[in-house]
Coordinates of C-alpha atoms in Angstrom, one line a residue:
Chain A
M115 CA 31.2 43.0 149.5
N116 CA 31.6 40.4 152.3
I117 CA 34.6 41.4 154.4
S118 CA 34.7 39.5 157.7
T119 CA 35.8 41.9 160.6
E120 CA 35.9 39.1 162.9
I121 CA 39.7 38.3 164.2
S122 CA 40.1 34.5 165.3
D123 CA 41.3 33.9 168.6
R124 CA 44.7 32.6 167.8
K125 CA 45.2 35.7 165.5
M126 CA 44.1 37.9 168.7
K127 CA 46.4 36.1 171.0
Q128 CA 49.4 36.5 168.5
R129 CA 48.8 40.2 168.5
L130 CA 48.6 40.4 172.1
L131 CA 51.8 38.8 172.5
K132 CA 53.6 40.9 169.8
D133 CA 52.3 44.1 171.8
K134 CA 53.6 42.6 174.9
I135 CA 57.1 42.0 173.4
F136 CA 57.2 45.4 171.8
T137 CA 56.4 47.1 175.1
N138 CA 59.0 45.1 177.2
A139 CA 61.6 45.7 174.5
M140 CA 60.9 49.6 174.8
I141 CA 61.3 49.3 178.5
F142 CA 64.6 47.4 178.2
L143 CA 66.1 49.7 175.7
A144 CA 65.1 52.8 177.7
F145 CA 66.9 51.0 180.7
L146 CA 69.8 50.2 178.6
S147 CA 70.4 53.9 177.6
G148 CA 70.4 55.0 181.5
V149 CA 72.9 52.5 182.4
P150 CA 76.2 53.6 180.7
L151 CA 76.2 56.7 183.0
F152 CA 76.2 54.6 186.1
L153 CA 78.8 52.4 184.8
I154 CA 81.0 55.2 184.1
L155 CA 80.3 56.6 187.5
Y156 CA 81.0 53.4 189.2
Q157 CA 84.1 52.9 187.3
L158 CA 85.6 56.2 187.9
A159 CA 84.6 56.2 191.6
I160 CA 86.2 52.7 192.1
K161 CA 89.5 53.6 190.6
G162 CA 89.7 57.2 191.8
Y163 CA 88.3 57.5 195.1
R164 CA 91.7 57.0 196.6
Q165 CA 93.1 60.1 195.3
L166 CA 90.4 62.3 196.4
N167 CA 91.7 63.9 199.5
I168 CA 92.2 67.6 200.5
S169 CA 95.4 68.1 198.5
F170 CA 93.7 66.8 195.4
F171 CA 91.7 70.1 195.4
F172 CA 94.3 72.6 196.6
E173 CA 97.3 71.3 195.5
E174 CA 99.2 71.4 192.0
A175 CA 99.5 68.5 189.9
P176 CA 102.7 66.3 190.9
D177 CA 105.4 65.9 188.8
T178 CA 106.7 62.6 187.0
M179 CA 109.5 61.7 189.7
E180 CA 107.0 62.1 192.8
A181 CA 104.5 60.1 191.2
M182 CA 106.7 57.2 190.2
I183 CA 108.2 57.0 193.8
A184 CA 104.7 57.0 195.2
V185 CA 103.6 54.4 193.0
A186 CA 106.6 52.3 193.6
N187 CA 105.9 52.7 197.4
N188 CA 102.2 51.7 196.5
E189 CA 101.2 54.9 198.0
V190 CA 98.6 57.7 196.8
I191 CA 100.2 59.9 194.4
P192 CA 100.7 63.2 196.1
G193 CA 99.6 66.6 194.6
G194 CA 96.2 67.4 193.2
I195 CA 94.6 69.3 190.2
A196 CA 94.3 72.7 191.6
N197 CA 96.1 74.1 188.6
G198 CA 93.2 72.7 186.5
I199 CA 90.6 73.7 188.8
V200 CA 91.7 77.2 188.8
G201 CA 92.4 77.2 185.1
T202 CA 89.0 75.8 184.1
L203 CA 87.1 78.5 186.5
I204 CA 89.1 81.3 184.7
I205 CA 88.8 80.2 181.4
V206 CA 85.0 79.1 181.6
G207 CA 84.4 82.2 183.6
L208 CA 85.7 84.6 181.0
A209 CA 84.4 82.6 178.3
S210 CA 80.8 83.2 180.0
L211 CA 81.5 86.9 180.5
I212 CA 81.9 87.2 176.7
A213 CA 79.1 84.7 175.5
I214 CA 76.5 85.4 177.9
P215 CA 75.5 89.1 177.2
I216 CA 75.9 88.6 173.3
G217 CA 74.0 85.3 173.4
I218 CA 71.0 86.8 175.5
I219 CA 70.9 90.0 173.3
C220 CA 71.1 88.0 170.3
G221 CA 68.5 85.7 171.5
T222 CA 66.1 88.3 172.6
Y223 CA 66.7 90.0 169.0
L224 CA 65.6 86.8 167.2
A225 CA 62.6 86.2 169.6
E226 CA 61.6 89.9 169.0
N227 CA 61.9 89.8 165.2
A228 CA 60.8 86.3 164.6
E229 CA 59.8 86.9 160.9
G230 CA 62.6 89.0 159.9
K231 CA 65.0 88.2 157.1
F232 CA 68.0 89.4 158.8
A233 CA 67.0 87.3 162.0
G234 CA 66.3 84.4 160.0
L235 CA 70.1 84.6 158.6
V236 CA 71.3 85.0 161.9
R237 CA 69.2 82.0 163.2
F238 CA 70.6 79.8 160.5
I239 CA 74.3 80.9 161.2
V240 CA 73.9 80.2 165.0
D241 CA 72.6 76.8 164.2
M242 CA 75.6 76.1 162.0
L243 CA 77.9 77.4 164.6
Q244 CA 76.5 74.6 166.9
G245 CA 77.9 72.1 164.4
V246 CA 81.6 73.5 164.0
P247 CA 83.9 70.9 165.1
S248 CA 85.4 71.9 168.8
I249 CA 89.0 71.4 167.3
V250 CA 88.3 74.0 164.5
L251 CA 87.4 76.4 167.3
G252 CA 90.7 75.7 168.8
V253 CA 92.2 76.6 165.5
I254 CA 90.4 79.7 165.2
G255 CA 91.3 80.8 168.9
Y256 CA 95.0 80.2 167.9
I257 CA 94.8 82.3 164.6
W258 CA 92.7 85.2 166.3
I259 CA 94.1 85.5 169.8
V260 CA 97.3 83.3 170.4
K261 CA 99.2 84.6 167.4
P262 CA 98.2 88.2 167.1
V263 CA 97.1 89.2 170.7
T264 CA 98.8 87.4 173.4
N265 CA 102.1 86.4 171.3
G266 CA 101.9 82.9 172.9
F267 CA 99.4 80.3 174.2
S268 CA 97.0 81.9 176.6
A269 CA 93.8 81.3 178.7
L270 CA 92.3 84.2 177.0
A271 CA 92.5 82.5 173.6
G272 CA 90.9 79.3 175.2
S273 CA 87.9 81.6 176.6
V274 CA 87.5 82.9 173.1
A275 CA 87.4 79.5 171.4
L276 CA 84.8 78.3 174.3
S277 CA 82.8 81.5 174.0
I278 CA 81.9 80.7 170.5
M279 CA 81.4 77.2 171.5
M280 CA 78.7 78.2 174.2
L281 CA 77.2 80.7 172.2
P282 CA 74.5 78.7 170.2
S283 CA 73.0 77.2 173.4
I284 CA 72.4 80.5 175.1
V285 CA 70.9 82.1 171.9
R286 CA 68.5 79.7 171.2
S287 CA 67.3 78.8 174.6
T288 CA 66.9 82.6 175.1
E289 CA 65.0 82.7 171.9
E290 CA 62.9 79.7 172.8
T291 CA 62.1 81.0 176.3
L292 CA 61.1 84.4 175.2
K293 CA 58.9 83.2 172.4
M294 CA 56.7 81.6 175.0
I295 CA 56.0 84.6 177.0
P296 CA 52.7 86.0 175.9
G297 CA 52.7 89.3 174.0
T298 CA 50.1 90.9 176.2
L299 CA 52.8 91.2 178.9
K300 CA 54.8 93.4 176.5
E301 CA 51.5 95.3 175.6
A302 CA 50.9 95.9 179.3
A303 CA 54.3 97.6 179.7
L304 CA 54.0 99.7 176.5
S305 CA 50.9 100.9 177.2
L306 CA 52.3 102.2 180.7
G307 CA 54.6 104.3 178.3
V308 CA 57.6 102.3 179.0
P309 CA 60.4 102.6 176.4
Y310 CA 61.3 99.5 174.4
H311 CA 64.5 98.8 176.0
K312 CA 63.1 98.8 179.6
V313 CA 60.2 96.7 178.3
I314 CA 62.8 94.1 177.4
L315 CA 65.4 94.4 180.2
K316 CA 62.9 95.1 183.0
V317 CA 59.9 93.1 182.1
I318 CA 60.6 90.5 179.1
L319 CA 63.9 89.1 180.4
P320 CA 63.2 88.9 184.2
T321 CA 60.0 87.0 183.1
G322 CA 62.1 84.5 181.0
I323 CA 65.0 84.3 183.5
S324 CA 64.5 80.3 184.3
G325 CA 64.7 79.5 180.8
I326 CA 67.6 81.8 180.0
L327 CA 69.6 80.8 183.1
T328 CA 69.0 77.0 182.2
G329 CA 70.5 77.6 178.7
V330 CA 73.5 79.4 180.3
I331 CA 74.2 76.7 182.5
L332 CA 74.0 74.0 179.8
G333 CA 76.2 76.1 177.7
I334 CA 78.7 76.1 180.5
S335 CA 78.4 72.5 181.2
R336 CA 79.0 71.8 177.7
I337 CA 82.2 73.8 177.6
A338 CA 83.7 73.0 180.9
G339 CA 84.6 69.4 179.6
E340 CA 86.1 70.6 176.3
T341 CA 89.8 69.6 175.5
A342 CA 90.2 70.0 172.0
P343 CA 90.0 73.8 171.7
L344 CA 92.2 74.0 174.8
M345 CA 94.9 72.1 173.4
L346 CA 95.5 74.8 170.8
T347 CA 95.0 77.8 172.9
A348 CA 95.5 77.5 176.6
L349 CA 98.1 74.7 176.2
G350 CA 98.3 73.7 179.9
S351 CA 100.5 74.7 182.7
T352 CA 102.1 72.7 185.6
V353 CA 101.5 75.7 188.1
I354 CA 98.4 77.6 189.1
N355 CA 98.2 80.7 186.8
T356 CA 96.0 83.5 187.0
N357 CA 97.3 85.5 184.1
I358 CA 94.9 85.4 181.4
T359 CA 97.7 86.0 178.8
E360 CA 99.8 83.1 180.0
P361 CA 99.2 79.6 179.0
S362 CA 96.9 78.0 181.6
S363 CA 95.9 74.6 182.6
A364 CA 92.3 73.0 182.9
V365 CA 90.9 69.8 184.3
P366 CA 90.2 68.1 180.8
L367 CA 93.6 69.2 179.8
L368 CA 95.1 67.6 182.8
V369 CA 93.2 64.4 182.1
W370 CA 95.0 64.3 178.6
E371 CA 98.3 65.0 180.2
F372 CA 98.0 62.2 183.0
Y373 CA 97.0 59.9 180.2
N374 CA 100.4 60.9 178.4
D375 CA 102.4 60.2 181.4
P376 CA 102.8 56.5 182.5
N377 CA 103.6 57.5 186.1
L378 CA 100.3 59.7 186.3
V379 CA 98.1 57.3 185.0
N380 CA 96.3 56.8 188.2
M381 CA 95.2 60.3 188.4
I382 CA 93.0 60.2 185.2
W383 CA 90.4 58.5 187.4
S384 CA 90.1 61.0 190.1
A385 CA 90.5 64.0 187.7
S386 CA 87.8 62.6 185.3
L387 CA 85.5 61.7 188.2
F388 CA 85.8 65.5 189.4
L389 CA 85.1 66.5 185.9
L390 CA 82.1 64.4 185.5
L391 CA 80.7 65.4 188.8
L392 CA 81.2 69.1 188.0
I393 CA 79.2 68.8 184.7
L394 CA 76.4 66.5 186.4
G395 CA 76.2 69.2 189.1
L396 CA 75.8 72.0 186.5
N397 CA 73.1 69.9 184.6
L398 CA 71.2 69.2 188.0
S399 CA 71.4 72.9 189.0
A400 CA 69.8 73.8 185.4
K401 CA 67.0 71.6 186.1
A402 CA 66.4 72.9 189.6
I403 CA 66.6 76.6 188.4
A404 CA 64.2 75.6 185.5
R405 CA 61.7 74.5 188.0
K406 CA 62.2 76.7 190.9
W407 CA 62.6 79.9 189.1
K408 CA 59.8 79.5 186.6
V409 CA 57.7 82.4 186.2
Q410 CA 53.7 81.8 186.3
Y411 CA 52.2 84.0 183.7
Chain B
M45 CA 52.1 111.9 143.4
E46 CA 49.0 110.9 145.5
S47 CA 51.0 109.8 148.5
T48 CA 52.6 113.2 148.8
I49 CA 49.1 114.9 148.7
L50 CA 48.5 112.5 151.4
K51 CA 51.3 113.4 153.4
Q52 CA 50.6 117.2 153.2
E53 CA 46.9 116.4 154.4
Q54 CA 48.1 114.3 157.2
M55 CA 50.3 117.1 158.3
P56 CA 48.1 119.7 160.3
T57 CA 49.2 123.3 159.5
E58 CA 50.2 125.5 162.2
Q59 CA 47.1 127.0 162.2
K60 CA 45.2 123.9 162.7
Y61 CA 47.2 123.0 165.3
K62 CA 46.7 126.2 167.4
E63 CA 42.9 126.5 166.7
N64 CA 40.4 124.1 168.1
V65 CA 40.1 121.3 165.9
V66 CA 37.0 120.9 164.0
I67 CA 35.8 117.5 163.5
K68 CA 34.7 116.9 159.7
N69 CA 30.9 115.1 159.7
P70 CA 30.7 114.3 163.4
I71 CA 27.9 111.7 163.9
E72 CA 27.4 112.9 167.7
K73 CA 28.3 116.5 168.8
I74 CA 29.8 116.1 171.9
E75 CA 30.1 119.3 174.2
S76 CA 33.8 120.1 174.9
P77 CA 35.0 116.4 173.9
V78 CA 38.2 115.5 175.8
L79 CA 39.4 113.6 172.9
K80 CA 38.4 114.1 169.2
I81 CA 38.9 111.3 166.5
D82 CA 38.9 113.1 163.3
D83 CA 38.3 111.2 159.8
L84 CA 40.5 108.5 161.1
S85 CA 41.3 105.5 158.9
V86 CA 43.6 102.8 159.8
S87 CA 45.1 100.0 157.8
Y88 CA 47.4 97.1 158.8
G89 CA 49.0 97.2 155.4
G90 CA 48.0 97.6 151.8
D91 CA 44.9 99.3 150.8
K92 CA 42.5 97.6 152.9
Y93 CA 41.4 99.7 155.9
A94 CA 40.2 98.2 159.2
I95 CA 38.5 101.3 160.0
Q96 CA 37.5 103.9 157.8
N97 CA 36.8 107.7 158.1
V98 CA 35.8 107.5 161.7
S99 CA 34.8 110.7 163.3
A100 CA 33.9 111.1 167.0
G101 CA 34.4 113.1 170.0
I102 CA 34.9 111.4 173.3
A103 CA 32.9 113.1 176.3
K104 CA 34.9 113.8 179.5
N105 CA 34.2 111.9 182.5
K106 CA 31.7 109.7 180.8
I107 CA 32.0 105.8 179.6
T108 CA 31.9 105.5 176.0
A109 CA 31.4 102.1 174.9
I110 CA 32.5 100.7 171.4
M111 CA 30.2 97.7 170.1
G112 CA 30.1 95.7 166.9
P113 CA 30.4 92.1 165.7
S114 CA 33.9 90.6 165.6
G115 CA 36.3 92.1 163.2
C116 CA 34.3 95.5 162.9
G117 CA 37.2 97.3 163.9
K118 CA 36.3 98.2 167.5
S119 CA 39.6 97.1 168.9
T120 CA 41.7 98.7 166.3
L121 CA 39.9 102.1 167.0
L122 CA 40.6 101.7 170.6
R123 CA 44.0 100.9 170.0
A124 CA 44.6 103.7 167.4
I125 CA 43.7 106.2 170.6
N126 CA 47.0 105.2 172.1
R127 CA 48.5 104.0 169.2
M128 CA 49.0 100.4 170.4
H129 CA 48.1 99.3 167.1
E130 CA 51.5 100.4 165.8
L131 CA 53.0 97.4 167.4
Y132 CA 52.0 95.5 164.3
P133 CA 54.3 96.3 161.5
N134 CA 53.3 98.1 158.2
T135 CA 50.4 100.2 159.8
H136 CA 49.3 103.2 158.4
N137 CA 46.7 105.8 159.3
K138 CA 44.8 108.8 157.6
G139 CA 43.4 111.5 159.7
G140 CA 44.1 112.1 163.3
V141 CA 43.1 111.8 166.9
Y142 CA 43.5 115.1 169.1
L143 CA 43.9 115.0 172.8
G144 CA 43.2 118.6 173.8
D145 CA 44.6 120.4 170.7
E146 CA 47.5 118.0 170.0
N147 CA 47.4 115.5 167.5
I148 CA 48.5 112.3 169.3
Y149 CA 50.2 111.0 166.0
E150 CA 52.6 113.9 166.6
L151 CA 53.4 113.0 170.0
N152 CA 56.0 110.3 171.1
P153 CA 54.0 107.4 171.7
I154 CA 55.7 106.9 175.1
Q155 CA 54.5 110.3 176.4
L156 CA 51.1 109.6 174.7
R157 CA 50.7 106.5 176.5
R158 CA 51.4 108.0 179.6
K159 CA 48.4 110.3 179.1
I160 CA 46.1 107.5 177.9
G161 CA 46.3 104.2 179.9
M162 CA 45.0 100.7 178.7
V163 CA 43.6 97.6 180.1
F164 CA 43.4 94.5 178.1
Q165 CA 41.2 91.5 177.4
R166 CA 43.1 89.2 179.5
P167 CA 44.5 90.3 182.7
N168 CA 48.3 90.6 182.3
P169 CA 50.0 91.8 185.8
F170 CA 53.7 91.6 185.4
P171 CA 54.4 88.0 186.8
T172 CA 57.8 88.8 188.2
M173 CA 56.6 91.7 190.3
S174 CA 54.6 91.8 193.5
I175 CA 51.1 93.2 193.9
Y176 CA 52.8 96.4 195.1
D177 CA 55.4 96.6 192.3
N178 CA 52.6 95.8 189.8
V179 CA 50.7 99.0 190.9
I180 CA 53.9 101.3 190.8
A181 CA 55.3 99.7 187.7
G182 CA 54.4 102.8 185.9
F183 CA 56.6 104.9 187.8
N184 CA 59.3 102.4 188.5
L185 CA 59.6 101.2 184.9
N186 CA 59.8 104.9 183.6
G187 CA 62.7 105.9 186.2
I188 CA 60.5 108.2 188.0
K189 CA 62.1 108.1 191.5
L190 CA 59.6 108.5 194.4
K191 CA 60.0 108.6 198.1
R192 CA 58.7 105.2 200.0
S193 CA 55.8 107.1 201.4
E194 CA 54.8 108.6 198.1
K195 CA 54.7 105.4 196.6
D196 CA 52.8 103.7 199.5
E197 CA 50.3 106.6 199.0
I198 CA 50.0 105.7 195.4
V199 CA 49.6 102.0 195.8
E200 CA 47.0 102.5 198.5
K201 CA 44.8 105.0 196.7
S202 CA 45.1 103.1 193.5
L203 CA 44.2 99.7 195.1
R204 CA 41.2 101.5 197.0
E205 CA 39.9 102.8 193.8
V206 CA 39.6 99.3 192.2
A207 CA 38.2 98.1 195.5
L208 CA 41.1 95.7 195.9
W209 CA 42.7 97.1 198.9
D210 CA 41.0 95.4 201.5
E211 CA 41.6 91.9 199.7
V212 CA 45.4 92.4 199.2
K213 CA 46.6 94.9 201.8
D214 CA 48.1 91.9 203.8
A215 CA 49.9 90.3 200.7
L216 CA 51.1 93.4 199.1
H217 CA 54.5 92.0 198.5
N218 CA 53.1 88.7 197.2
R219 CA 53.1 87.9 193.5
G220 CA 50.3 89.4 191.5
T221 CA 49.8 86.3 189.5
F222 CA 48.5 84.4 192.6
L223 CA 45.3 86.5 192.5
S224 CA 42.1 85.4 191.0
G225 CA 41.4 86.4 187.5
G226 CA 38.8 89.0 188.5
Q227 CA 41.3 90.5 191.2
Q228 CA 44.2 90.3 188.7
Q229 CA 42.0 92.4 186.2
R230 CA 41.5 95.0 188.9
L231 CA 45.0 95.0 189.7
C232 CA 45.8 95.9 186.2
I233 CA 43.1 98.7 186.3
A234 CA 44.9 100.0 189.3
R235 CA 48.4 99.8 187.4
A236 CA 46.8 101.9 184.7
L237 CA 45.1 104.3 187.3
A238 CA 48.3 104.7 189.3
Y239 CA 49.7 106.7 186.6
T240 CA 46.7 109.3 186.7
P241 CA 46.1 109.2 182.8
D242 CA 43.4 111.3 181.3
I243 CA 41.7 108.5 179.8
I244 CA 41.6 104.7 180.4
L245 CA 40.9 102.5 177.3
L246 CA 39.5 99.1 177.9
D247 CA 39.5 96.4 175.5
E248 CA 37.0 93.8 176.4
P249 CA 38.1 93.8 180.1
T250 CA 35.6 91.4 181.2
S251 CA 35.3 88.7 178.5
A252 CA 37.9 86.6 180.4
L253 CA 36.1 86.7 183.6
D254 CA 33.2 85.2 185.4
P255 CA 29.9 87.0 186.2
I256 CA 30.7 88.1 189.7
A257 CA 34.1 89.4 188.7
T258 CA 32.5 91.0 185.6
S259 CA 29.9 92.8 187.8
K260 CA 32.5 94.0 190.2
I261 CA 34.6 95.6 187.4
E262 CA 31.4 97.3 185.9
D263 CA 30.5 99.0 189.4
L264 CA 34.1 99.9 189.4
L265 CA 34.1 101.5 186.1
V266 CA 31.0 103.5 186.8
K267 CA 32.5 104.8 189.9
L268 CA 36.0 105.6 188.2
K269 CA 34.2 108.0 185.5
K270 CA 34.1 110.8 187.9
D271 CA 37.9 111.0 187.8
F272 CA 38.7 109.5 184.6
T273 CA 37.2 109.3 181.1
I274 CA 36.6 105.8 180.0
V275 CA 36.4 104.2 176.7
L276 CA 35.4 100.6 176.7
V277 CA 35.3 97.9 173.8
T278 CA 32.7 95.3 174.3
H279 CA 30.8 92.6 172.5
N280 CA 28.6 92.4 175.2
M281 CA 25.7 94.6 174.5
S282 CA 23.9 94.4 177.8
Q283 CA 27.3 95.6 179.3
A284 CA 27.3 98.6 177.2
A285 CA 23.5 99.1 178.1
R286 CA 24.1 98.8 181.8
I287 CA 27.3 101.1 182.1
S288 CA 27.9 103.2 179.2
D289 CA 26.8 106.8 178.6
Y290 CA 27.5 107.0 174.9
S291 CA 27.7 104.2 172.6
M292 CA 29.2 103.5 169.2
F293 CA 28.2 100.9 166.9
M294 CA 30.8 99.9 164.3
Y295 CA 30.3 97.4 161.3
L296 CA 32.8 96.5 158.7
G297 CA 35.3 99.3 159.6
E298 CA 32.6 102.1 159.7
L299 CA 31.2 103.9 162.6
V300 CA 27.5 103.4 161.7
E301 CA 25.9 105.1 164.8
Y302 CA 27.1 107.0 167.9
G303 CA 24.8 108.5 170.2
K304 CA 23.6 108.3 173.8
T305 CA 23.3 104.9 174.9
K306 CA 19.7 105.2 176.2
Q307 CA 18.6 106.7 172.9
M308 CA 20.6 104.2 170.7
F309 CA 19.2 101.2 172.6
T310 CA 15.6 102.4 172.4
T311 CA 15.5 104.2 169.1
P312 CA 18.4 103.3 167.0
K313 CA 18.7 105.6 164.0
D314 CA 20.3 103.0 161.6
K315 CA 18.7 100.0 160.5
R316 CA 22.0 97.9 161.0
T317 CA 22.3 99.1 164.7
E318 CA 18.7 97.9 165.1
E319 CA 19.5 94.6 163.7
Y320 CA 22.6 94.1 165.6
L321 CA 20.7 95.2 168.9
T322 CA 17.9 92.8 168.3
G323 CA 20.3 89.9 167.6
K324 CA 19.8 89.7 164.0
F325 CA 23.4 89.4 163.3
G326 CA 26.9 89.7 165.2

């Protein structure tokens, strides 16, 4: 056996060069994936900032005629997206009311019965649910609520469709969070003679609050920008509507409507900017909560 | 067939319930024990028993140490006393444990655990609660309404009993998890005491602590025995020798020897005990 372990200088240099190229390529590609967000923000801000005034937040969407006259006179289109904002708040709020309790309890069950067969099945189904296309959820909302319950398009139908959509994120984040909590905490509570339901509600869930809230907020931010399910359920509305059994607008629906009306195209940018900032804000607050409310154990 | 016989055996007859329970083959006779372990076997599933046919009386207001090498069943025995071992699925037992004249396996575990408190290996204060709320947790979590003044009194008394009051009295409303390990463990003992249980079980309470914190806890346990009966699992022989009045030596799920600590450490009756105490195994 006479294997030389020597590496020639030339080869060594080549290797170092390859390393350098590889490292720099990594940095460049990492940078590249950060770029689109800023390009999008820049694009939306440049084109949309003129529309962002007080009335943008407090007035209903303009009609085609008003917008046409304003554009012809080179003025800012009057009106705003208040009907969309109110609609989004109601639809997303109601969806959260439905999905949060179910999701947290389900996630708790999965964490408490990590090995169980039924839990395994539920976990599998929830994972599958995550992959259901959003338009299909819209169809489901239509069949379940629009036709039999509200006899027409409604905010409620939109909420049901979106609640199904946000459920998996809440279930899985609750489960993952609770699994991290040491079992000794549960033992401590049980050894004080505390009944199981109080152990869960008063000790385990509060300890995992930051992780659970993070999942909830990410779930909300996921559905806040959804359009497809709402097209088949909430439909849209030109006026502010607070009755959940009536058709309702939402910010993403408005963007779609603006796109379809040549006179309102200029409103797309500001409405999109608003939606994007809302969702970015939700994501940032999720991160802040995860950090600040973290319980040390 | 066999299982039905077993069940009948497990169910104490009316008479047995009313009369004083007589322990089968007790190794050590304890005068008027507060707790009687009667021919207890515990399995975590299947036919394999983690402890087998253990009989012993636990002396009131004394410290009883359970010693033995890893896996000998000492923690299982301790947990069987307040039924914490039932947290694992598929556990089953034979025999009984009697608190006074009541078989604890016929009590509701929730009621039982209010009479028999427990302290664990690693300090485990509730991380979302303040020191104050941790001490009073047994009341709060069980929905027992107390006046503010009563709560204050219980908290101060319990924290004084564990010699933690002077160290934390100005920070009662800070999170318990900011305390040092030794302080946290004393807080956990205070939490168990606050409920004034008859018996306190401690599962290697000092194994995660440094020597100074350990000696504080040991002093504390010696002081506490005037008000409470203490059962302590330890794999630290010198700890058992220092603070316990009675010692059990367990090996492979069997209670090999049980007696006064002094006597066991000076003249052990069983060869296995002697070998363990002299460091030949374990």
